[in-house]
Structures are given as C-alpha cells and as structure tokens.
PDB file of C-alpha atoms in Angstrom:
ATOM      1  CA  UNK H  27      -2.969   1.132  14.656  1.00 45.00           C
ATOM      2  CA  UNK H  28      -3.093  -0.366  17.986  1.00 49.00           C
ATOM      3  CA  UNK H  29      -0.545  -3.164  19.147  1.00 62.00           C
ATOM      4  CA  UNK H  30      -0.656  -5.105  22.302  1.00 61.00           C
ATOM      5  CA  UNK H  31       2.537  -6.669  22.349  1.00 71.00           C
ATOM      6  CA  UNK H  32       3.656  -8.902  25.288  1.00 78.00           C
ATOM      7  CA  UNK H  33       7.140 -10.103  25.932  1.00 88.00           C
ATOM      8  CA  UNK H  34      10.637 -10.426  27.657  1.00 92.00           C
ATOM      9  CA  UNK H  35      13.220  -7.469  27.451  1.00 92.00           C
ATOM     10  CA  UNK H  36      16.753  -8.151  28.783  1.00 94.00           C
ATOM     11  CA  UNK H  37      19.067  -5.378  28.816  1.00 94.00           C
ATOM     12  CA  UNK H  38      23.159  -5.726  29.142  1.00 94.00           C
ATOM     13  CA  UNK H  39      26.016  -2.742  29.202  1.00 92.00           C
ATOM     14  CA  UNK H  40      28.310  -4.161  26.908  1.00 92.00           C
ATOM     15  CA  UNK H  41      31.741  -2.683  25.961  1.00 91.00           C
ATOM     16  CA  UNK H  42      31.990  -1.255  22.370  1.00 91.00           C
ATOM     17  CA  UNK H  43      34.870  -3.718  21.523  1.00 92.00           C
ATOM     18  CA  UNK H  44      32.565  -6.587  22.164  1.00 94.00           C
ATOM     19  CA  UNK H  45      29.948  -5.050  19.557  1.00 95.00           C
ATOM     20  CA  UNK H  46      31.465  -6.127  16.251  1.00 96.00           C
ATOM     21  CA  UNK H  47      31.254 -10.211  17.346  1.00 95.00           C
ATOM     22  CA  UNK H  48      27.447  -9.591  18.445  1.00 96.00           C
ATOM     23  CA  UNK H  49      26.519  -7.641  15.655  1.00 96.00           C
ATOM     24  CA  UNK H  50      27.903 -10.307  13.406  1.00 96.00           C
ATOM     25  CA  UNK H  51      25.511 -13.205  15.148  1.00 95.00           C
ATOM     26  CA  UNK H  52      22.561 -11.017  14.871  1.00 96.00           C
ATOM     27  CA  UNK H  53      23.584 -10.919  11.257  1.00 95.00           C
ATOM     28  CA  UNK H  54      23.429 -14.418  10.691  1.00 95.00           C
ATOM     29  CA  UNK H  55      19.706 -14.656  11.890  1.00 95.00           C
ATOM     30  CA  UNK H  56      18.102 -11.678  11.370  1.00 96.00           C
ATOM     31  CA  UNK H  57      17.774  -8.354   9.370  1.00 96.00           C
ATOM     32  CA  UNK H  58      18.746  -4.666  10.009  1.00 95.00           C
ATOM     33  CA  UNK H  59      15.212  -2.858  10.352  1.00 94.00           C
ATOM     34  CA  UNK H  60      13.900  -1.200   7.805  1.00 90.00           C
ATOM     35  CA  UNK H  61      13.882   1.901   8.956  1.00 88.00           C
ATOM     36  CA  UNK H  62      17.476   2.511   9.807  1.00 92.00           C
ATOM     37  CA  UNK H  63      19.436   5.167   7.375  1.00 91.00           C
ATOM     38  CA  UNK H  64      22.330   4.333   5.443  1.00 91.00           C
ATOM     39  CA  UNK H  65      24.259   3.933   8.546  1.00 92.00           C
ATOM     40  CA  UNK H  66      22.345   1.004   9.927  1.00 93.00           C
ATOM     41  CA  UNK H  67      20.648   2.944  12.722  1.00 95.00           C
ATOM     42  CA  UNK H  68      17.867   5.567  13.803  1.00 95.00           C
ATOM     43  CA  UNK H  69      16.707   8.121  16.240  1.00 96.00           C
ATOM     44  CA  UNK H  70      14.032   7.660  19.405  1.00 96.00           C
ATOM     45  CA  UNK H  71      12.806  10.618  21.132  1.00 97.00           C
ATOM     46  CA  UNK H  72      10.683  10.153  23.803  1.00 97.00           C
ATOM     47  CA  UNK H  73       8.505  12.200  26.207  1.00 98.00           C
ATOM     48  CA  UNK H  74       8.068  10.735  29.319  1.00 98.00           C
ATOM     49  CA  UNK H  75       5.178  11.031  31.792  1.00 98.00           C
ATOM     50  CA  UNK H  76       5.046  11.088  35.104  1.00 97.00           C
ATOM     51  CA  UNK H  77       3.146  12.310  38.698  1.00 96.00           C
ATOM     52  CA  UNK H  78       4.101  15.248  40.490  1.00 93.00           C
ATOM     53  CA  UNK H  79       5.819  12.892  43.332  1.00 94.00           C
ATOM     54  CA  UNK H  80       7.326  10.962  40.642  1.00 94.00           C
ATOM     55  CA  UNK H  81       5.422   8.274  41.293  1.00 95.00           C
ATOM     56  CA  UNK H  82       6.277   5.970  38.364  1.00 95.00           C
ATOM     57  CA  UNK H  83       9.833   6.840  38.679  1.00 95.00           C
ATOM     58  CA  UNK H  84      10.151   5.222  42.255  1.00 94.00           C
ATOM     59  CA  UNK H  85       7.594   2.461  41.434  1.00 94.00           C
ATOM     60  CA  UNK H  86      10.405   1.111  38.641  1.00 92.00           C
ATOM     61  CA  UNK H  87      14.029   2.580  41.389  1.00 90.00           C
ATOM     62  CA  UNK H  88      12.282   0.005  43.729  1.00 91.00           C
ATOM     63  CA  UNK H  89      11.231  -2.774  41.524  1.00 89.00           C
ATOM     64  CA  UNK H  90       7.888  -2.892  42.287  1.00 92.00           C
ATOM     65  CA  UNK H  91       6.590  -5.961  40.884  1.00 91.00           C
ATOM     66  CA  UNK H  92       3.786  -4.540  39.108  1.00 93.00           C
ATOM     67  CA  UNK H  93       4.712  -1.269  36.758  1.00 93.00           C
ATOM     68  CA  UNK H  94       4.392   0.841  34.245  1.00 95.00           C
ATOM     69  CA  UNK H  95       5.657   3.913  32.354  1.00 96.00           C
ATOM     70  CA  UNK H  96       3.837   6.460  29.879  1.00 97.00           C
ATOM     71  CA  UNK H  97       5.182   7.783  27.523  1.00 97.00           C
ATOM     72  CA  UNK H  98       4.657   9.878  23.632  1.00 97.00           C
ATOM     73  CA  UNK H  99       7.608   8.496  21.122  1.00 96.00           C
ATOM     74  CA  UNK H 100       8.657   9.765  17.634  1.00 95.00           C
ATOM     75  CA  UNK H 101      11.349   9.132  15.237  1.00 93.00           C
ATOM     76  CA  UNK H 102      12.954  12.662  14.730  1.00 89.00           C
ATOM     77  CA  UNK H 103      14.429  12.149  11.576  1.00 82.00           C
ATOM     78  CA  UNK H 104      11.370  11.363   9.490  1.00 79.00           C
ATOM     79  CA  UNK H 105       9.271  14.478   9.141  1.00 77.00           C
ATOM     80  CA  UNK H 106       6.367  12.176   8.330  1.00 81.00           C
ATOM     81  CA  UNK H 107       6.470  10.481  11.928  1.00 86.00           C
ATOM     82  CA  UNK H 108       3.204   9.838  13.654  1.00 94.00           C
ATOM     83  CA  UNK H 109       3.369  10.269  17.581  1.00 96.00           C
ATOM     84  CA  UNK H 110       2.710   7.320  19.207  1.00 96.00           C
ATOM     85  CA  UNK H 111       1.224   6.796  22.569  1.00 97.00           C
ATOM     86  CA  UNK H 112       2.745   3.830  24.485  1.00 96.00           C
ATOM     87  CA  UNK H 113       2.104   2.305  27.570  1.00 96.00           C
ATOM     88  CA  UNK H 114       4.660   0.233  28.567  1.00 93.00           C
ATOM     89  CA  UNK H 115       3.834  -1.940  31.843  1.00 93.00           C
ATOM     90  CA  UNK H 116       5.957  -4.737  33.277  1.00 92.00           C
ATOM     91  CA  UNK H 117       4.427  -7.264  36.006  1.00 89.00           C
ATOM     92  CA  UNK H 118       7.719  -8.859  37.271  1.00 85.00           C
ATOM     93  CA  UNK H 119       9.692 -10.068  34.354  1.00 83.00           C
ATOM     94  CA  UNK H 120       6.889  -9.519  31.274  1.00 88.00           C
ATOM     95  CA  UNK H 121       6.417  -6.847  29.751  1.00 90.00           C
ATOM     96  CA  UNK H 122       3.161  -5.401  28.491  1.00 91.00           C
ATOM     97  CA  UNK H 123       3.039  -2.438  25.816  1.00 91.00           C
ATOM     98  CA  UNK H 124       0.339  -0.924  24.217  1.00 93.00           C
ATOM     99  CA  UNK H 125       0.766   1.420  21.782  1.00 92.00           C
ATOM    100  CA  UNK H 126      -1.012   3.435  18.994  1.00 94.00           C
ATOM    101  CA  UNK H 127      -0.226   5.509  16.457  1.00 95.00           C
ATOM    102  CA  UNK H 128      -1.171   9.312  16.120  1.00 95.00           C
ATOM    103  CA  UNK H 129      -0.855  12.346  13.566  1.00 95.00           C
ATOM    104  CA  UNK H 130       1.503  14.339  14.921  1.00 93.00           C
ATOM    105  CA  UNK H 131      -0.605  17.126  14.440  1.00 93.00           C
ATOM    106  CA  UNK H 132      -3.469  15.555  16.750  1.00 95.00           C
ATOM    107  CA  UNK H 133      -1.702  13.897  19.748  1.00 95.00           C
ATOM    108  CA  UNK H 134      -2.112  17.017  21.571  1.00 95.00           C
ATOM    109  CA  UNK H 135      -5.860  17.034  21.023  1.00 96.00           C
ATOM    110  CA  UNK H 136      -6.058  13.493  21.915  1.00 95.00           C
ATOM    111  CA  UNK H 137      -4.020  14.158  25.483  1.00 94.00           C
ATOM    112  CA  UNK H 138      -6.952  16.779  25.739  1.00 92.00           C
ATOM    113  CA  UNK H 139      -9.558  14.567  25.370  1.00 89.00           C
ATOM    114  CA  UNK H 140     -10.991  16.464  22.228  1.00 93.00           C
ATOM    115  CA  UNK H 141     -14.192  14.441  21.316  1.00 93.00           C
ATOM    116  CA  UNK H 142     -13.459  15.606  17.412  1.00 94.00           C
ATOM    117  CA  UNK H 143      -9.811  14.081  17.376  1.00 94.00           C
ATOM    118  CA  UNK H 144     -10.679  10.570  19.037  1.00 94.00           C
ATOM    119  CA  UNK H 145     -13.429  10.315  16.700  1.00 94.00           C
ATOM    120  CA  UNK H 146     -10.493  11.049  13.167  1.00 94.00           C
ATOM    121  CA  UNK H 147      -8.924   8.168  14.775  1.00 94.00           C
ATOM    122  CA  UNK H 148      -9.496   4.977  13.373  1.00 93.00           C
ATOM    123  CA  UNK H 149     -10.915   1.921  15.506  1.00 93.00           C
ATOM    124  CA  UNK H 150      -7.595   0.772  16.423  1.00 91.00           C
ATOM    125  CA  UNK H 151      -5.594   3.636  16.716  1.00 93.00           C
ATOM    126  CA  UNK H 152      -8.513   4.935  19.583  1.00 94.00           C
ATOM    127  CA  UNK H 153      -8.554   1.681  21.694  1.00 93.00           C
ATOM    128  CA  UNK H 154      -4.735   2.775  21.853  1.00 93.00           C
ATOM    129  CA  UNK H 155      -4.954   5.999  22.374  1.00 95.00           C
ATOM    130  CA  UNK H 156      -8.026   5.275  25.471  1.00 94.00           C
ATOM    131  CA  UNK H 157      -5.615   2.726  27.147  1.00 94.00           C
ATOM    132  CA  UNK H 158      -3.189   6.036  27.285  1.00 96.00           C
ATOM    133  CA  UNK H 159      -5.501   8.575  28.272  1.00 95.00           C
ATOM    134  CA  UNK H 160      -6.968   5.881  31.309  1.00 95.00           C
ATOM    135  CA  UNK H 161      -3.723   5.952  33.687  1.00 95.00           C
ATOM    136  CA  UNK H 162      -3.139   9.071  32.267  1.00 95.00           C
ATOM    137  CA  UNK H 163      -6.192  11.474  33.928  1.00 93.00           C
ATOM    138  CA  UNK H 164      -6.376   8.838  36.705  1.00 93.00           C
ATOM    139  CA  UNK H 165      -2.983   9.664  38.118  1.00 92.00           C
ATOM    140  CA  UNK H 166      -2.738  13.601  37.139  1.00 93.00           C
ATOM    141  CA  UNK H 167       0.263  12.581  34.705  1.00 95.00           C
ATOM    142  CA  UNK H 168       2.189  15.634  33.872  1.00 96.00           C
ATOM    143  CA  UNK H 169       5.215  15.573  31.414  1.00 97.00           C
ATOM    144  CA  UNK H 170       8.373  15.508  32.994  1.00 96.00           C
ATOM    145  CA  UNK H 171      11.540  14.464  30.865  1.00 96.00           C
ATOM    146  CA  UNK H 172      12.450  14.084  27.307  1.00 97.00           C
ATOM    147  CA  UNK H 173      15.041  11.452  25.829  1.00 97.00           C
ATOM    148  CA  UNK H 174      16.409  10.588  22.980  1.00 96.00           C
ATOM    149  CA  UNK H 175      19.099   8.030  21.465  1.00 96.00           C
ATOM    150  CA  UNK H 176      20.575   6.119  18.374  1.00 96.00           C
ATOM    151  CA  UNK H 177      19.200   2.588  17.658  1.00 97.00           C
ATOM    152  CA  UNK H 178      20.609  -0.237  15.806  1.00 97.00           C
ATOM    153  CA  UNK H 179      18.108  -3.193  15.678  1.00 97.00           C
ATOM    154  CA  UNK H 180      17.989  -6.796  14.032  1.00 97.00           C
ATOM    155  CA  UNK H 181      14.919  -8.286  13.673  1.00 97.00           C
ATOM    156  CA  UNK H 182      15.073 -12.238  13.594  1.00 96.00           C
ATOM    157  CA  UNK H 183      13.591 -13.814  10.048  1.00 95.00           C
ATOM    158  CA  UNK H 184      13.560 -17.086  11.499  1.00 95.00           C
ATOM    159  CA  UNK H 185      12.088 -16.573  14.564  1.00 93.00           C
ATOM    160  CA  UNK H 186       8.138 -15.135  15.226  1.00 90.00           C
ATOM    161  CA  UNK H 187       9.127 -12.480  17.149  1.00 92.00           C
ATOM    162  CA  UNK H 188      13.034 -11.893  18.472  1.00 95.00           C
ATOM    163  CA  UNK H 189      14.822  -8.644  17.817  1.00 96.00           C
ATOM    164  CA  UNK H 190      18.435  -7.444  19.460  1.00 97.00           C
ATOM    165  CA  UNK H 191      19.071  -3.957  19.375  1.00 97.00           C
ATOM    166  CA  UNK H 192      22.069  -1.815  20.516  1.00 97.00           C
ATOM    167  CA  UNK H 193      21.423   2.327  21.827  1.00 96.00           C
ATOM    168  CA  UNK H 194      23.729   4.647  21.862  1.00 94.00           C
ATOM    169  CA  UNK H 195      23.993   8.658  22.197  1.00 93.00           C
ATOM    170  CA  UNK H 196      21.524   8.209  25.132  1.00 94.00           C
ATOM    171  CA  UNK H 197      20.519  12.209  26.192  1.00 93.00           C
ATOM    172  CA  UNK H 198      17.781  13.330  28.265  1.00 94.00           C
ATOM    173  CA  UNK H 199      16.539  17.030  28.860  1.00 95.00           C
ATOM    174  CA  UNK H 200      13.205  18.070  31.108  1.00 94.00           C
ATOM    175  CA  UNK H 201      10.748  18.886  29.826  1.00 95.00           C
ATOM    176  CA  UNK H 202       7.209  20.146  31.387  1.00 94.00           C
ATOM    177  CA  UNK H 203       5.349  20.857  27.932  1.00 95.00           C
ATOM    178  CA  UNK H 204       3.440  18.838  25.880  1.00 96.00           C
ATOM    179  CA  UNK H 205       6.038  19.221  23.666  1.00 95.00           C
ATOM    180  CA  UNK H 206       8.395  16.650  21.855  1.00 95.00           C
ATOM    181  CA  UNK H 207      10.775  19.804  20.188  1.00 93.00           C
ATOM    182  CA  UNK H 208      13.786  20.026  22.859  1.00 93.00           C
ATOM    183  CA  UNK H 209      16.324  22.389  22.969  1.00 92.00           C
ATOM    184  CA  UNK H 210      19.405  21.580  20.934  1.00 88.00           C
ATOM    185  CA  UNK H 211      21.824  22.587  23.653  1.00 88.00           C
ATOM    186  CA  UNK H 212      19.962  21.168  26.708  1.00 91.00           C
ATOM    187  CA  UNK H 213      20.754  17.422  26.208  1.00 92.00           C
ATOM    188  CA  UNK H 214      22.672  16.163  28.708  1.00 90.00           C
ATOM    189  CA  UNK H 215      24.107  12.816  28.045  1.00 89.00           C
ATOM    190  CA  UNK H 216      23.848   9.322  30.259  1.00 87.00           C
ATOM    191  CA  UNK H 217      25.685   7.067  28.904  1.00 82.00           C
ATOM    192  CA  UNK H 218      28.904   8.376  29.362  1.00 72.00           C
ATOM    193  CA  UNK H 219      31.177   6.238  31.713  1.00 67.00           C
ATOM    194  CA  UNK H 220      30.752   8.454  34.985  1.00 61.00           C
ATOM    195  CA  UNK H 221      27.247   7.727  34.803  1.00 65.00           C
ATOM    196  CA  UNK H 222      27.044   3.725  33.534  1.00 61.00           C
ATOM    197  CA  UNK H 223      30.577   3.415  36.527  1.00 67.00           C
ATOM    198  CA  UNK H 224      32.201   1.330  33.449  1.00 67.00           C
ATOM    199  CA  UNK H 225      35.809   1.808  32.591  1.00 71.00           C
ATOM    200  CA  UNK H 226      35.074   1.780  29.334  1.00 74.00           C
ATOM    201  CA  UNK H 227      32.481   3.419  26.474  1.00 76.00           C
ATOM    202  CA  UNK H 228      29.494   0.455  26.340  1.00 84.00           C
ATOM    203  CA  UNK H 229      26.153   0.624  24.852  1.00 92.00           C
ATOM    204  CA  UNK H 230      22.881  -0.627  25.923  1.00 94.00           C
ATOM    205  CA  UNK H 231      22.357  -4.243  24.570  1.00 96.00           C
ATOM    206  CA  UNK H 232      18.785  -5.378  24.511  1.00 96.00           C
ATOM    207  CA  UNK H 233      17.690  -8.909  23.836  1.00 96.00           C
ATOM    208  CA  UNK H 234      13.412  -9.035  23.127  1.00 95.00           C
ATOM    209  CA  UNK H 235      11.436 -12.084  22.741  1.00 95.00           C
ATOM    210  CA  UNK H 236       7.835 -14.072  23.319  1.00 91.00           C
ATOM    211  CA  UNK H 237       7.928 -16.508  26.153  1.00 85.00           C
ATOM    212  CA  UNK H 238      11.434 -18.266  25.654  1.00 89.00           C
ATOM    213  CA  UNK H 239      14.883 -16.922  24.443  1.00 92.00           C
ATOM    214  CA  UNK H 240      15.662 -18.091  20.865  1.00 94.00           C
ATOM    215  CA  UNK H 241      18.944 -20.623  21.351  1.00 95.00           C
ATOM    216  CA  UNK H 242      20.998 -18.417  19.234  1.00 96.00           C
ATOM    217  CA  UNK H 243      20.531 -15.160  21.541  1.00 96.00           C
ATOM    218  CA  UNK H 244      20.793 -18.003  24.488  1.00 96.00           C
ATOM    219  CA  UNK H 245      24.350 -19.076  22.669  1.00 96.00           C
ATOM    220  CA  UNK H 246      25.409 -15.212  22.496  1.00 96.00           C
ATOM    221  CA  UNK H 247      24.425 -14.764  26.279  1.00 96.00           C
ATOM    222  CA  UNK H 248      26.653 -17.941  27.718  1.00 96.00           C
ATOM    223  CA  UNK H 249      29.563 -17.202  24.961  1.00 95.00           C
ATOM    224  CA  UNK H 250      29.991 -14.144  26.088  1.00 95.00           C
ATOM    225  CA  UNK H 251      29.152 -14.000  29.871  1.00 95.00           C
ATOM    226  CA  UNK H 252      26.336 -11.302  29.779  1.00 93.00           C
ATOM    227  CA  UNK H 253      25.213 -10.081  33.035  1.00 91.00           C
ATOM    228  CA  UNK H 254      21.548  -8.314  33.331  1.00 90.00           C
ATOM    229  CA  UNK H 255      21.966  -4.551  34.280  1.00 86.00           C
ATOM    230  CA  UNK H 256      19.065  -2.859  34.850  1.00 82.00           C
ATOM    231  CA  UNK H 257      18.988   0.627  32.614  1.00 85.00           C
ATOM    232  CA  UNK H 258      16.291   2.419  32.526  1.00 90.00           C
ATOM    233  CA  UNK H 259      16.471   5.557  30.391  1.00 92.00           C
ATOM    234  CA  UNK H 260      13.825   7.371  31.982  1.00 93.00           C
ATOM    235  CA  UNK H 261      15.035   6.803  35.715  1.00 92.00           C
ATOM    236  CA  UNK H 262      18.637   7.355  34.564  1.00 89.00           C
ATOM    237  CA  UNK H 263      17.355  10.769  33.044  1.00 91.00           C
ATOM    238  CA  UNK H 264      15.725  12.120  36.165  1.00 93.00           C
ATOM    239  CA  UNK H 265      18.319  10.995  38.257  1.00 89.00           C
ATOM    240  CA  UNK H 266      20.879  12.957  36.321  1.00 85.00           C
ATOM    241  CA  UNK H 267      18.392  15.642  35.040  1.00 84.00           C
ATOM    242  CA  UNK H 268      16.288  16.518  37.422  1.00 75.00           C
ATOM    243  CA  UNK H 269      15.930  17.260  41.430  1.00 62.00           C
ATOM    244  CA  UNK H 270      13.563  15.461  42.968  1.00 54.00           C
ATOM    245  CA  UNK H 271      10.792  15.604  46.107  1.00 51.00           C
ATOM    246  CA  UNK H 272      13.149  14.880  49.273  1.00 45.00           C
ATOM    247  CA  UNK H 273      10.032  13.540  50.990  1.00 34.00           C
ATOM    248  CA  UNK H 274       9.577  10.664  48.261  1.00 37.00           C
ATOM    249  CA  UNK H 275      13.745   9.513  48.603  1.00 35.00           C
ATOM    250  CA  UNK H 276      13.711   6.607  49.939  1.00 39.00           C
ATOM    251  CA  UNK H 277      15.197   6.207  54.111  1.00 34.00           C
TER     252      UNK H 277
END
C-alpha cells in the first residue's frame, strides 16, 4: 500500500478538563477508529530520522517554509503490525505524507536497499517505500530518536476526509539503531507540564482535514477559544532527549 495523502493538521494543548465537551462533539459526527482497544485508544511508536547536524530538526525549530520529516511507525500493541515508511513534508501550512506499508520483518532490508526485498513488495507498497529511501541516501539519514504515545481518534462519517484525535503519554528515548524495540526504562516523558509550561495536565489536540475545516470542527475551535501551538513530537524529543551540535544552535 502506498498513500499520498495531502492536507491541513492543526494542533492545540488543551487542558484535560476541557476533553470530555470535545470528545462529545467529535461523537456526534464521527466514529472512534477501528483500531482502538476497548479503551477507545492505541499506541504509536515511531523512529525518527534525521542528519548528523540535525538538519531536519532545525529546518521544522525555524519554520522553514518548505519541510519534511522521515520517519518508520508501528503500532506496538498488534504483533501483526507492518512497519510503515512515512514521509511526512509540509510546504507552509499543507501537509504532504507519503507512506507505505512494510513486513516488519523486511523494512530493514528495504532501508538497505536489498534488490530481493523491493522486488516482495507489491507495486504500491515500492513506489512508497522509493519515495523513503530518495531523501533518505541523499541526505545520509541516520536514526536518531524514538517516540511513542496513546491516541484517541474520531474519524468524521459525514465528511470525506476529517479526523480529530487527542495524544497522550507522549515519551521519547534515542535511539541510533535501526531498531523500533526501545528500552522499557529509557522513556522519558514530554508532555508533562514542565515541558508543555501549562499549569495544568493537557493533551495534544489535533484537528486534520482536505482544503477547508469542516463547520463543526470550525464551531469547536471559536466555542472554545483554541489557540494553535506548535508541538512537534520529534523536536520536543531531541530537545529534551538529546544534546545537540553547538555549531548548528542558532545565534
């Protein structure tokens, strides 16, 4: 499988008490996802990619218009999880991702370049997989930081593409092996409120959708006076994680 999906992401820290009223008006348009457990939600682990000067890391801490991050994703708690390779690029406020779906017994071989696993790929799933491995040799990409996190997402049923999700439990841990196992006593968490400078616990609200808001998520926005933050878990992870190249800081 290889998607090309194209759309808006806006992200808000929102204070746990305010979660009950949103998660009721995502309830009245759209569905949990199917893949969340019996308690409505899931877990994302992520390996992140990145140059030896960090390159993509400062490309996003200074907004550069044009952007993108690589990175391998599972879902942890399914033992039949595929690894999927995502590239996930943003030119000012769209977002761009490509992704494609791999046996997790062959996404090493793939990051290789192993002739004999791109070809057990199927059509779709190797178009992904060469949109990964393009930025991925031409910028000496190294892995640099793993993360992981609790979903819950709603997926509209009334519009073509909308979904609102909440993360939580947001840990990182470096990592410099191809490697999406971590180290059950080496997460360090993000979201706590020294890091997010809240008063309060919040969680990560994200609102995703094609070319215009749906009115309803517009309604939720205005009722509530939601202000964009900009969270990113990767740059939040290094920052916290990880000490970085004093020549590539910023004056």
């Amino acid at each position: 499988m290889d998607n090309v999906i194209e759309r808006y992401e806006y992200k808000y820290l929102v204070p746990e008490g305010l979660v009950p009223g949103i998660r009721a008006t995502a309830r009245a348009t759209s569905k949990i996802d199917k893949y969340a457990g019996p308690d409505g939600t899931y877990r994302i682990r992520s390996l992140y990619f990145d140059t030896d000067r960090y390159d993509l890391f400062w490309a996003n801490e200074r907004e550069q218009a044009d952007r993108f991050k690589l990175r391998a994703r599972c879902y942890p708690a399914s033992t039949e999880s595929p690894v999927f390779l995502e590239v996930k690029r943003r030119v000012l406020d769209v977002i761009v991702k490509t992704r494609a779906a791999i046996p997790a017994a062959a996404w090493r071989d793939v990051l290789a370049g192993k002739e004999s696993a791109l070809a057990a790929l199927s059509p779709g799933a190797r178009s992904g997989a060469m949109r990964f491995l393009a930025p991925y040799h031409r910028h000496h990409i190294r892995p640099v930081l793993l993360v992981e996190y609790e979903r819950e997402a709603y997926i509209s049923e009334i519009d073509t593409y909308a979904r609102l999700t909440f993360d939580r439990k947001i840990a990182v841990q470096q990592q410099e092996s191809i490697d999406l196992e971590a180290v059950p006593g080496r997460w360090r968490p993000i979201d706590h409120r020294a890091q997010t400078r809240t008063q309060e616990p919040v969680c990560v609200l994200e609102l995703k959708f094609e070319r215009r808001p749906p009115r309803w998520m517009v309604a939720l926005v205005q009722r509530l006076d939601l202000i964009r933050f900009s969270f990113s878990k990767y740059c939040y992870g290094v920052t916290a994680e990880l000490t970085l190249p004093e020549a590539r800081i910023p004056g």
